[in-house]
PDB file of N, CA and C in Angstrom:
ATOM      1  N   ILE A   1     -13.315   4.247   1.966  1.00  0.00           N
ATOM      2  CA  ILE A   1     -11.927   4.375   1.569  1.00  0.00           C
ATOM      3  C   ILE A   1     -11.361   5.631   2.222  1.00  0.00           C
ATOM      4  N   SER A   2     -10.187   5.509   2.748  1.00  0.00           N
ATOM      5  CA  SER A   2      -9.520   6.628   3.404  1.00  0.00           C
ATOM      6  C   SER A   2      -8.781   7.466   2.359  1.00  0.00           C
ATOM      7  N   VAL A   3      -9.311   8.631   2.061  1.00  0.00           N
ATOM      8  CA  VAL A   3      -8.664   9.549   1.123  1.00  0.00           C
ATOM      9  C   VAL A   3      -7.822  10.515   1.944  1.00  0.00           C
ATOM     10  N   GLY A   4      -6.610  10.746   1.514  1.00  0.00           N
ATOM     11  CA  GLY A   4      -5.694  11.598   2.256  1.00  0.00           C
ATOM     12  C   GLY A   4      -4.599  10.798   2.942  1.00  0.00           C
ATOM     13  N   ASP A   5      -4.741   9.493   2.961  1.00  0.00           N
ATOM     14  CA  ASP A   5      -3.722   8.612   3.541  1.00  0.00           C
ATOM     15  C   ASP A   5      -2.813   8.179   2.398  1.00  0.00           C
ATOM     16  N   TYR A   6      -1.628   8.800   2.287  1.00  0.00           N
ATOM     17  CA  TYR A   6      -0.777   8.535   1.122  1.00  0.00           C
ATOM     18  C   TYR A   6      -0.234   7.124   1.113  1.00  0.00           C
ATOM     19  N   HIS A   7      -0.152   6.466   2.260  1.00  0.00           N
ATOM     20  CA  HIS A   7       0.320   5.084   2.279  1.00  0.00           C
ATOM     21  C   HIS A   7      -0.658   4.178   1.532  1.00  0.00           C
ATOM     22  N   LEU A   8      -1.934   4.386   1.755  1.00  0.00           N
ATOM     23  CA  LEU A   8      -2.953   3.562   1.117  1.00  0.00           C
ATOM     24  C   LEU A   8      -2.975   3.777  -0.393  1.00  0.00           C
ATOM     25  N   ALA A   9      -2.925   5.019  -0.829  1.00  0.00           N
ATOM     26  CA  ALA A   9      -2.949   5.313  -2.265  1.00  0.00           C
ATOM     27  C   ALA A   9      -1.746   4.701  -2.967  1.00  0.00           C
ATOM     28  N   HIS A  10      -0.574   4.797  -2.360  1.00  0.00           N
ATOM     29  CA  HIS A  10       0.627   4.215  -2.969  1.00  0.00           C
ATOM     30  C   HIS A  10       0.520   2.700  -3.050  1.00  0.00           C
ATOM     31  N   ALA A  11       0.002   2.074  -2.012  1.00  0.00           N
ATOM     32  CA  ALA A  11      -0.109   0.615  -1.998  1.00  0.00           C
ATOM     33  C   ALA A  11      -1.118   0.126  -3.031  1.00  0.00           C
ATOM     34  N   VAL A  12      -2.261   0.790  -3.134  1.00  0.00           N
ATOM     35  CA  VAL A  12      -3.275   0.393  -4.117  1.00  0.00           C
ATOM     36  C   VAL A  12      -2.742   0.593  -5.529  1.00  0.00           C
ATOM     37  N   GLY A  13      -2.085   1.707  -5.782  1.00  0.00           N
ATOM     38  CA  GLY A  13      -1.509   1.958  -7.102  1.00  0.00           C
ATOM     39  C   GLY A  13      -0.481   0.918  -7.473  1.00  0.00           C
ATOM     40  N   GLU A  14       0.348   0.548  -6.517  1.00  0.00           N
ATOM     41  CA  GLU A  14       1.383  -0.443  -6.802  1.00  0.00           C
ATOM     42  C   GLU A  14       0.783  -1.833  -7.001  1.00  0.00           C
ATOM     43  N   LEU A  15      -0.292  -2.132  -6.310  1.00  0.00           N
ATOM     44  CA  LEU A  15      -0.953  -3.423  -6.479  1.00  0.00           C
ATOM     45  C   LEU A  15      -1.548  -3.558  -7.879  1.00  0.00           C
ATOM     46  N   PHE A  16      -2.231  -2.527  -8.345  1.00  0.00           N
ATOM     47  CA  PHE A  16      -2.929  -2.604  -9.627  1.00  0.00           C
ATOM     48  C   PHE A  16      -2.041  -2.303 -10.832  1.00  0.00           C
ATOM     49  N   THR A  17      -1.091  -1.363 -10.697  1.00  0.00           N
ATOM     50  CA  THR A  17      -0.320  -0.937 -11.870  1.00  0.00           C
ATOM     51  C   THR A  17       1.178  -1.167 -11.742  1.00  0.00           C
ATOM     52  N   GLY A  18       1.656  -1.405 -10.534  1.00  0.00           N
ATOM     53  CA  GLY A  18       3.087  -1.549 -10.332  1.00  0.00           C
ATOM     54  C   GLY A  18       3.786  -0.223 -10.112  1.00  0.00           C
ATOM     55  N   GLN A  19       3.015   0.879 -10.069  1.00  0.00           N
ATOM     56  CA  GLN A  19       3.582   2.209  -9.853  1.00  0.00           C
ATOM     57  C   GLN A  19       2.793   2.920  -8.767  1.00  0.00           C
ATOM     58  N   ARG A  20       3.453   3.861  -8.106  1.00  0.00           N
ATOM     59  CA  ARG A  20       2.774   4.633  -7.077  1.00  0.00           C
ATOM     60  C   ARG A  20       1.732   5.540  -7.708  1.00  0.00           C
ATOM     61  N   THR A  21       0.711   5.882  -6.939  1.00  0.00           N
ATOM     62  CA  THR A  21      -0.323   6.788  -7.420  1.00  0.00           C
ATOM     63  C   THR A  21      -0.785   7.681  -6.274  1.00  0.00           C
ATOM     64  N   ASP A  22      -1.583   8.682  -6.614  1.00  0.00           N
ATOM     65  CA  ASP A  22      -2.124   9.572  -5.596  1.00  0.00           C
ATOM     66  C   ASP A  22      -3.580   9.204  -5.323  1.00  0.00           C
ATOM     67  N   ASP A  23      -4.273  10.028  -4.540  1.00  0.00           N
ATOM     68  CA  ASP A  23      -5.653   9.714  -4.169  1.00  0.00           C
ATOM     69  C   ASP A  23      -6.577   9.646  -5.385  1.00  0.00           C
ATOM     70  N   ALA A  24      -6.415  10.581  -6.317  1.00  0.00           N
ATOM     71  CA  ALA A  24      -7.263  10.580  -7.509  1.00  0.00           C
ATOM     72  C   ALA A  24      -7.018   9.328  -8.343  1.00  0.00           C
ATOM     73  N   GLY A  25      -5.762   8.936  -8.472  1.00  0.00           N
ATOM     74  CA  GLY A  25      -5.438   7.717  -9.206  1.00  0.00           C
ATOM     75  C   GLY A  25      -5.980   6.485  -8.521  1.00  0.00           C
ATOM     76  N   MET A  26      -5.918   6.461  -7.182  1.00  0.00           N
ATOM     77  CA  MET A  26      -6.452   5.329  -6.429  1.00  0.00           C
ATOM     78  C   MET A  26      -7.956   5.205  -6.647  1.00  0.00           C
ATOM     79  N   LEU A  27      -8.663   6.329  -6.577  1.00  0.00           N
ATOM     80  CA  LEU A  27     -10.112   6.294  -6.779  1.00  0.00           C
ATOM     81  C   LEU A  27     -10.461   5.880  -8.203  1.00  0.00           C
ATOM     82  N   ALA A  28      -9.652   6.287  -9.180  1.00  0.00           N
ATOM     83  CA  ALA A  28      -9.890   5.882 -10.567  1.00  0.00           C
ATOM     84  C   ALA A  28      -9.658   4.386 -10.744  1.00  0.00           C
ATOM     85  N   LEU A  29      -8.636   3.845 -10.078  1.00  0.00           N
ATOM     86  CA  LEU A  29      -8.364   2.407 -10.175  1.00  0.00           C
ATOM     87  C   LEU A  29      -9.456   1.580  -9.510  1.00  0.00           C
ATOM     88  N   LEU A  30     -10.022   2.108  -8.433  1.00  0.00           N
ATOM     89  CA  LEU A  30     -11.046   1.368  -7.697  1.00  0.00           C
ATOM     90  C   LEU A  30     -12.464   1.656  -8.191  1.00  0.00           C
ATOM     91  N   ALA A  31     -12.625   2.571  -9.145  1.00  0.00           N
ATOM     92  CA  ALA A  31     -13.958   2.938  -9.640  1.00  0.00           C
ATOM     93  C   ALA A  31     -14.745   1.751 -10.197  1.00  0.00           C
ATOM     94  N   PRO A  32     -14.138   0.827 -10.953  1.00  0.00           N
ATOM     95  CA  PRO A  32     -14.927  -0.305 -11.453  1.00  0.00           C
ATOM     96  C   PRO A  32     -15.454  -1.213 -10.343  1.00  0.00           C
ATOM     97  N   TYR A  33     -14.852  -1.133  -9.184  1.00  0.00           N
ATOM     98  CA  TYR A  33     -15.261  -1.972  -8.057  1.00  0.00           C
ATOM     99  C   TYR A  33     -16.003  -1.133  -7.021  1.00  0.00           C
ATOM    100  N   SER A  34     -16.738  -0.134  -7.471  1.00  0.00           N
ATOM    101  CA  SER A  34     -17.330   0.878  -6.609  1.00  0.00           C
ATOM    102  C   SER A  34     -18.027   0.346  -5.355  1.00  0.00           C
ATOM    103  N   PRO A  35     -18.902  -0.633  -5.441  1.00  0.00           N
ATOM    104  CA  PRO A  35     -19.534  -1.062  -4.184  1.00  0.00           C
ATOM    105  C   PRO A  35     -18.615  -1.876  -3.279  1.00  0.00           C
ATOM    106  N   HIS A  36     -17.463  -2.290  -3.774  1.00  0.00           N
ATOM    107  CA  HIS A  36     -16.594  -3.189  -3.010  1.00  0.00           C
ATOM    108  C   HIS A  36     -15.195  -2.620  -2.795  1.00  0.00           C
ATOM    109  N   ARG A  37     -15.048  -1.303  -2.834  1.00  0.00           N
ATOM    110  CA  ARG A  37     -13.711  -0.705  -2.710  1.00  0.00           C
ATOM    111  C   ARG A  37     -13.065  -1.026  -1.371  1.00  0.00           C
ATOM    112  N   GLN A  38     -13.807  -0.885  -0.294  1.00  0.00           N
ATOM    113  CA  GLN A  38     -13.239  -1.171   1.028  1.00  0.00           C
ATOM    114  C   GLN A  38     -12.892  -2.649   1.161  1.00  0.00           C
ATOM    115  N   ARG A  39     -13.703  -3.493   0.588  1.00  0.00           N
ATOM    116  CA  ARG A  39     -13.429  -4.934   0.628  1.00  0.00           C
ATOM    117  C   ARG A  39     -12.120  -5.256  -0.102  1.00  0.00           C
ATOM    118  N   LEU A  40     -11.877  -4.610  -1.237  1.00  0.00           N
ATOM    119  CA  LEU A  40     -10.626  -4.833  -1.970  1.00  0.00           C
ATOM    120  C   LEU A  40      -9.414  -4.382  -1.160  1.00  0.00           C
ATOM    121  N   VAL A  41      -9.536  -3.261  -0.484  1.00  0.00           N
ATOM    122  CA  VAL A  41      -8.426  -2.762   0.331  1.00  0.00           C
ATOM    123  C   VAL A  41      -8.163  -3.719   1.489  1.00  0.00           C
ATOM    124  N   ARG A  42      -9.220  -4.236   2.108  1.00  0.00           N
ATOM    125  CA  ARG A  42      -9.046  -5.184   3.208  1.00  0.00           C
ATOM    126  C   ARG A  42      -8.433  -6.490   2.716  1.00  0.00           C
ATOM    127  N   LEU A  43      -8.828  -6.940   1.530  1.00  0.00           N
ATOM    128  CA  LEU A  43      -8.221  -8.146   0.955  1.00  0.00           C
ATOM    129  C   LEU A  43      -6.745  -7.923   0.636  1.00  0.00           C
ATOM    130  N   MET A  44      -6.421  -6.714   0.168  1.00  0.00           N
ATOM    131  CA  MET A  44      -5.026  -6.395  -0.121  1.00  0.00           C
ATOM    132  C   MET A  44      -4.187  -6.506   1.150  1.00  0.00           C
ATOM    133  N   HIS A  45      -4.686  -5.951   2.250  1.00  0.00           N
ATOM    134  CA  HIS A  45      -3.950  -6.026   3.515  1.00  0.00           C
ATOM    135  C   HIS A  45      -3.892  -7.458   4.036  1.00  0.00           C
ATOM    136  N   ALA A  46      -4.972  -8.207   3.891  1.00  0.00           N
ATOM    137  CA  ALA A  46      -5.012  -9.588   4.387  1.00  0.00           C
ATOM    138  C   ALA A  46      -4.089 -10.501   3.589  1.00  0.00           C
ATOM    139  N   SER A  47      -3.854 -10.167   2.321  1.00  0.00           N
ATOM    140  CA  SER A  47      -3.000 -11.012   1.486  1.00  0.00           C
ATOM    141  C   SER A  47      -1.522 -10.875   1.846  1.00  0.00           C
ATOM    142  N   GLY A  48      -1.187  -9.824   2.584  1.00  0.00           N
ATOM    143  CA  GLY A  48       0.208  -9.605   2.942  1.00  0.00           C
ATOM    144  C   GLY A  48       0.948  -8.736   1.944  1.00  0.00           C
ATOM    145  N   PHE A  49       0.248  -8.217   0.943  1.00  0.00           N
ATOM    146  CA  PHE A  49       0.887  -7.350  -0.047  1.00  0.00           C
ATOM    147  C   PHE A  49       1.365  -6.079   0.633  1.00  0.00           C
ATOM    148  N   SER A  50       2.563  -5.650   0.288  1.00  0.00           N
ATOM    149  CA  SER A  50       3.054  -4.365   0.772  1.00  0.00           C
ATOM    150  C   SER A  50       3.756  -3.657  -0.375  1.00  0.00           C
ATOM    151  N   LYS A  51       3.714  -2.345  -0.325  1.00  0.00           N
ATOM    152  CA  LYS A  51       4.345  -1.574  -1.394  1.00  0.00           C
ATOM    153  C   LYS A  51       5.853  -1.750  -1.347  1.00  0.00           C
ATOM    154  N   GLN A  52       6.494  -1.468  -2.458  1.00  0.00           N
ATOM    155  CA  GLN A  52       7.940  -1.630  -2.564  1.00  0.00           C
ATOM    156  C   GLN A  52       8.639  -0.682  -1.601  1.00  0.00           C
ATOM    157  N   ARG A  53       9.646  -1.191  -0.948  1.00  0.00           N
ATOM    158  CA  ARG A  53      10.404  -0.371  -0.011  1.00  0.00           C
ATOM    159  C   ARG A  53      11.658   0.138  -0.700  1.00  0.00           C
ATOM    160  N   TYR A  54      12.018   1.363  -0.374  1.00  0.00           N
ATOM    161  CA  TYR A  54      13.193   1.994  -0.958  1.00  0.00           C
ATOM    162  C   TYR A  54      14.243   2.186   0.126  1.00  0.00           C
ATOM    163  N   GLY A  55      15.492   2.160  -0.255  1.00  0.00           N
ATOM    164  CA  GLY A  55      16.570   2.395   0.692  1.00  0.00           C
ATOM    165  C   GLY A  55      17.176   1.105   1.194  1.00  0.00           C
ATOM    166  N   ALA A  56      18.333   1.236   1.767  1.00  0.00           N
ATOM    167  CA  ALA A  56      19.052   0.068   2.275  1.00  0.00           C
ATOM    168  C   ALA A  56      18.457  -0.385   3.601  1.00  0.00           C
ATOM    169  N   ARG A  57      18.536  -1.661   3.837  1.00  0.00           N
ATOM    170  CA  ARG A  57      18.085  -2.212   5.111  1.00  0.00           C
ATOM    171  C   ARG A  57      19.180  -2.013   6.145  1.00  0.00           C
ATOM    172  N   MET A  58      18.777  -1.771   7.354  1.00  0.00           N
ATOM    173  CA  MET A  58      19.752  -1.634   8.428  1.00  0.00           C
ATOM    174  C   MET A  58      20.132  -3.015   8.929  1.00  0.00           C
ATOM    175  N   SER A  59      21.392  -3.163   9.266  1.00  0.00           N
ATOM    176  CA  SER A  59      21.819  -4.441   9.819  1.00  0.00           C
ATOM    177  C   SER A  59      21.346  -4.537  11.267  1.00  0.00           C
ATOM    178  N   ILE A  60      21.098  -5.741  11.709  1.00  0.00           N
ATOM    179  CA  ILE A  60      20.632  -5.961  13.071  1.00  0.00           C
ATOM    180  C   ILE A  60      21.814  -5.801  14.018  1.00  0.00           C
ATOM    181  N   GLU A  61      21.623  -4.993  15.034  1.00  0.00           N
ATOM    182  CA  GLU A  61      22.684  -4.731  15.986  1.00  0.00           C
ATOM    183  C   GLU A  61      22.364  -5.441  17.297  1.00  0.00           C
ATOM    184  N   ASP A  62      23.334  -6.152  17.818  1.00  0.00           N
ATOM    185  CA  ASP A  62      23.152  -6.905  19.059  1.00  0.00           C
ATOM    186  C   ASP A  62      23.554  -6.023  20.242  1.00  0.00           C
ATOM    187  N   HIS A  63      22.595  -5.678  21.078  1.00  0.00           N
ATOM    188  CA  HIS A  63      22.842  -4.793  22.214  1.00  0.00           C
ATOM    189  C   HIS A  63      23.050  -5.555  23.524  1.00  0.00           C
ATOM    190  N   ARG A  64      23.037  -6.861  23.471  1.00  0.00           N
ATOM    191  CA  ARG A  64      23.119  -7.639  24.710  1.00  0.00           C
ATOM    192  C   ARG A  64      24.482  -7.558  25.375  1.00  0.00           C
ATOM    193  N   ASP A  65      25.546  -7.357  24.627  1.00  0.00           N
ATOM    194  CA  ASP A  65      26.891  -7.356  25.202  1.00  0.00           C
ATOM    195  C   ASP A  65      27.378  -5.966  25.590  1.00  0.00           C
ATOM    196  N   ARG A  66      26.553  -4.994  25.566  1.00  0.00           N
ATOM    197  CA  ARG A  66      26.976  -3.624  25.887  1.00  0.00           C
ATOM    198  C   ARG A  66      27.037  -3.402  27.359  1.00  0.00           C
TER     199      ARG A  66
END
């Protein structure tokens, strides 16, 4: 498990609890799955799960006519 990567900790926290977490919280959430922590993270990425995005989306700008 990559500790220090805040993207991973936030995604794991949001997957399990619906809220962001830090590295210590991520390790606590994954503790029951100790021998399979990396496998769970890989399954999370393979499932297409992504953490909630904040902020407005940018509109697509067409640059072909410039």
